[in-house]
Structures are given as structure tokens and as C-alpha cells.
C-alpha positions as YAML, in Angstrom:
chain: A
units: angstrom
residues:
- id: 1
  name: MET
  ca: [-15.83, 57.57, 18.52]
- id: 2
  name: VAL
  ca: [-15.44, 59.91, 15.57]
- id: 3
  name: TRP
  ca: [-12.54, 62.07, 16.87]
- id: 4
  name: ASP
  ca: [-11.66, 64.42, 14.02]
- id: 5
  name: GLY
  ca: [-13.64, 62.44, 11.42]
- id: 6
  name: GLU
  ca: [-10.72, 61.91, 9.04]
- id: 7
  name: GLN
  ca: [-10.99, 58.11, 9.22]
- id: 8
  name: THR
  ca: [-14.76, 57.88, 9.67]
- id: 9
  name: LEU
  ca: [-17.07, 57.49, 6.69]
- id: 10
  name: PHE
  ca: [-20.07, 59.80, 6.82]
- id: 11
  name: TRP
  ca: [-22.61, 57.37, 5.37]
- id: 12
  name: ASN
  ca: [-21.08, 53.95, 6.05]
- id: 13
  name: ASP
  ca: [-19.76, 54.04, 9.61]
- id: 14
  name: SER
  ca: [-21.87, 53.95, 12.77]
- id: 15
  name: TRP
  ca: [-20.77, 57.25, 14.26]
- id: 16
  name: MET
  ca: [-24.17, 58.78, 15.08]
- id: 17
  name: ASP
  ca: [-26.27, 56.99, 17.70]
- id: 18
  name: GLU
  ca: [-24.80, 53.62, 16.69]
- id: 19
  name: ILE
  ca: [-26.69, 53.55, 13.39]
- id: 20
  name: GLN
  ca: [-25.31, 54.17, 9.93]
- id: 21
  name: LEU
  ca: [-26.70, 57.25, 8.24]
- id: 22
  name: LYS
  ca: [-27.09, 55.17, 5.07]
- id: 23
  name: THR
  ca: [-29.59, 53.04, 7.00]
- id: 24
  name: GLN
  ca: [-31.35, 55.87, 8.81]
- id: 25
  name: PHE
  ca: [-31.59, 57.99, 5.64]
- id: 26
  name: ALA
  ca: [-31.53, 55.30, 2.97]
- id: 27
  name: ARG
  ca: [-33.17, 57.42, 0.27]
- id: 28
  name: LEU
  ca: [-30.62, 60.22, 0.69]
- id: 29
  name: PHE
  ca: [-27.82, 57.67, 0.53]
- id: 30
  name: GLN
  ca: [-29.22, 56.34, -2.75]
- id: 31
  name: LEU
  ca: [-29.23, 59.86, -4.19]
- id: 32
  name: CYS
  ca: [-25.87, 61.13, -2.94]
- id: 33
  name: LEU
  ca: [-22.95, 61.32, -5.36]
- id: 34
  name: ASP
  ca: [-20.13, 60.65, -2.88]
- id: 35
  name: LYS
  ca: [-21.00, 57.57, -0.87]
- id: 36
  name: ASP
  ca: [-17.46, 57.32, 0.57]
- id: 37
  name: ILE
  ca: [-17.03, 60.86, 1.91]
- id: 38
  name: THR
  ca: [-15.51, 61.12, 5.37]
- id: 39
  name: VAL
  ca: [-17.17, 62.92, 8.26]
- id: 40
  name: ALA
  ca: [-14.32, 65.47, 8.24]
- id: 41
  name: ASP
  ca: [-14.70, 66.23, 4.53]
- id: 42
  name: MET
  ca: [-18.46, 66.49, 4.82]
- id: 43
  name: HIS
  ca: [-18.07, 68.85, 7.78]
- id: 44
  name: ARG
  ca: [-15.55, 71.01, 5.89]
- id: 45
  name: LEU
  ca: [-17.87, 71.27, 2.88]
- id: 46
  name: GLY
  ca: [-20.83, 71.95, 5.14]
- id: 47
  name: TRP
  ca: [-23.71, 69.72, 6.12]
- id: 48
  name: ASP
  ca: [-26.45, 72.30, 6.59]
- id: 49
  name: VAL
  ca: [-29.21, 72.44, 4.00]
- id: 50
  name: GLY
  ca: [-27.79, 74.09, 0.90]
- id: 51
  name: ASP
  ca: [-24.13, 73.61, 1.82]
- id: 52
  name: ASN
  ca: [-21.62, 72.07, -0.59]
- id: 53
  name: GLY
  ca: [-21.36, 68.77, 1.27]
- id: 54
  name: TRP
  ca: [-24.62, 67.67, -0.25]
- id: 55
  name: GLN
  ca: [-24.40, 66.65, -3.88]
- id: 56
  name: TRP
  ca: [-27.28, 64.79, -5.43]
- id: 57
  name: ARG
  ca: [-27.58, 62.84, -8.67]
- id: 58
  name: LYS
  ca: [-30.94, 64.48, -9.36]
- id: 59
  name: ALA
  ca: [-33.13, 67.28, -8.07]
- id: 60
  name: LEU
  ca: [-34.90, 66.27, -4.86]
- id: 61
  name: PHE
  ca: [-38.65, 65.86, -4.62]
- id: 62
  name: ALA
  ca: [-40.38, 67.76, -1.80]
- id: 63
  name: TRP
  ca: [-40.55, 64.67, 0.43]
- id: 64
  name: GLU
  ca: [-36.82, 64.03, -0.17]
- id: 65
  name: GLU
  ca: [-36.05, 67.64, 0.76]
- id: 66
  name: GLU
  ca: [-37.95, 67.13, 4.02]
- id: 67
  name: LEU
  ca: [-35.87, 64.03, 4.71]
- id: 68
  name: TRP
  ca: [-32.75, 66.06, 3.93]
- id: 69
  name: ARG
  ca: [-33.78, 68.75, 6.44]
- id: 70
  name: GLU
  ca: [-34.38, 66.01, 9.02]
- id: 71
  name: CYS
  ca: [-30.89, 64.63, 8.41]
- id: 72
  name: CYS
  ca: [-29.38, 68.12, 8.75]
- id: 73
  name: ALA
  ca: [-31.23, 68.60, 12.03]
- id: 74
  name: VAL
  ca: [-29.65, 65.41, 13.36]
- id: 75
  name: LEU
  ca: [-26.21, 66.82, 12.50]
- id: 76
  name: THR
  ca: [-26.82, 70.24, 14.08]
- id: 77
  name: ASN
  ca: [-25.10, 69.52, 17.39]
- id: 78
  name: VAL
  ca: [-22.17, 67.48, 16.06]
- id: 79
  name: GLU
  ca: [-18.74, 68.96, 16.80]
- id: 80
  name: LEU
  ca: [-15.45, 67.56, 15.62]
...
């Protein structure tokens, strides 16, 4: 259970459907700058497309942007 997300790692913990986001969205994990961000911090910064929670080490290709939108869609109904 994620509770408030303060102790849960966004990419590394299995808090969504029992699978780590770094596994489900491996390419995005490779490109993200903060691999140890918590769920709470990511939520505060915003996890919709274009929000500040997403910081990449390079500009995304079109297919990576599509993957990003897919990841954001998965997060749409998450409430802390």
C-alpha cells in the first residue's frame, strides 16, 4: 500500500498493480533524471504530461513521448 507516498519510491517500488514502473516503462526509467523520487514528491511536482515531475536527460523522441503519455494515463486515477 502506498498510503501518502512519502516512503514509496515512484520508479523502484511495486505500488501500481504489483509491478515496478521502472519495469513497465523501462525506457522512461532510463531517461529520467531522478530515479529515486518518491511517489509523494512526484505527485506534488505533477505527473501529468508536461508537469514538473518529469525531468528527462534528453529530448524525447515521438515514440518515447507516446510511452510517456501511456504512463501518465496509468497514473490518472491514483489518489494519495
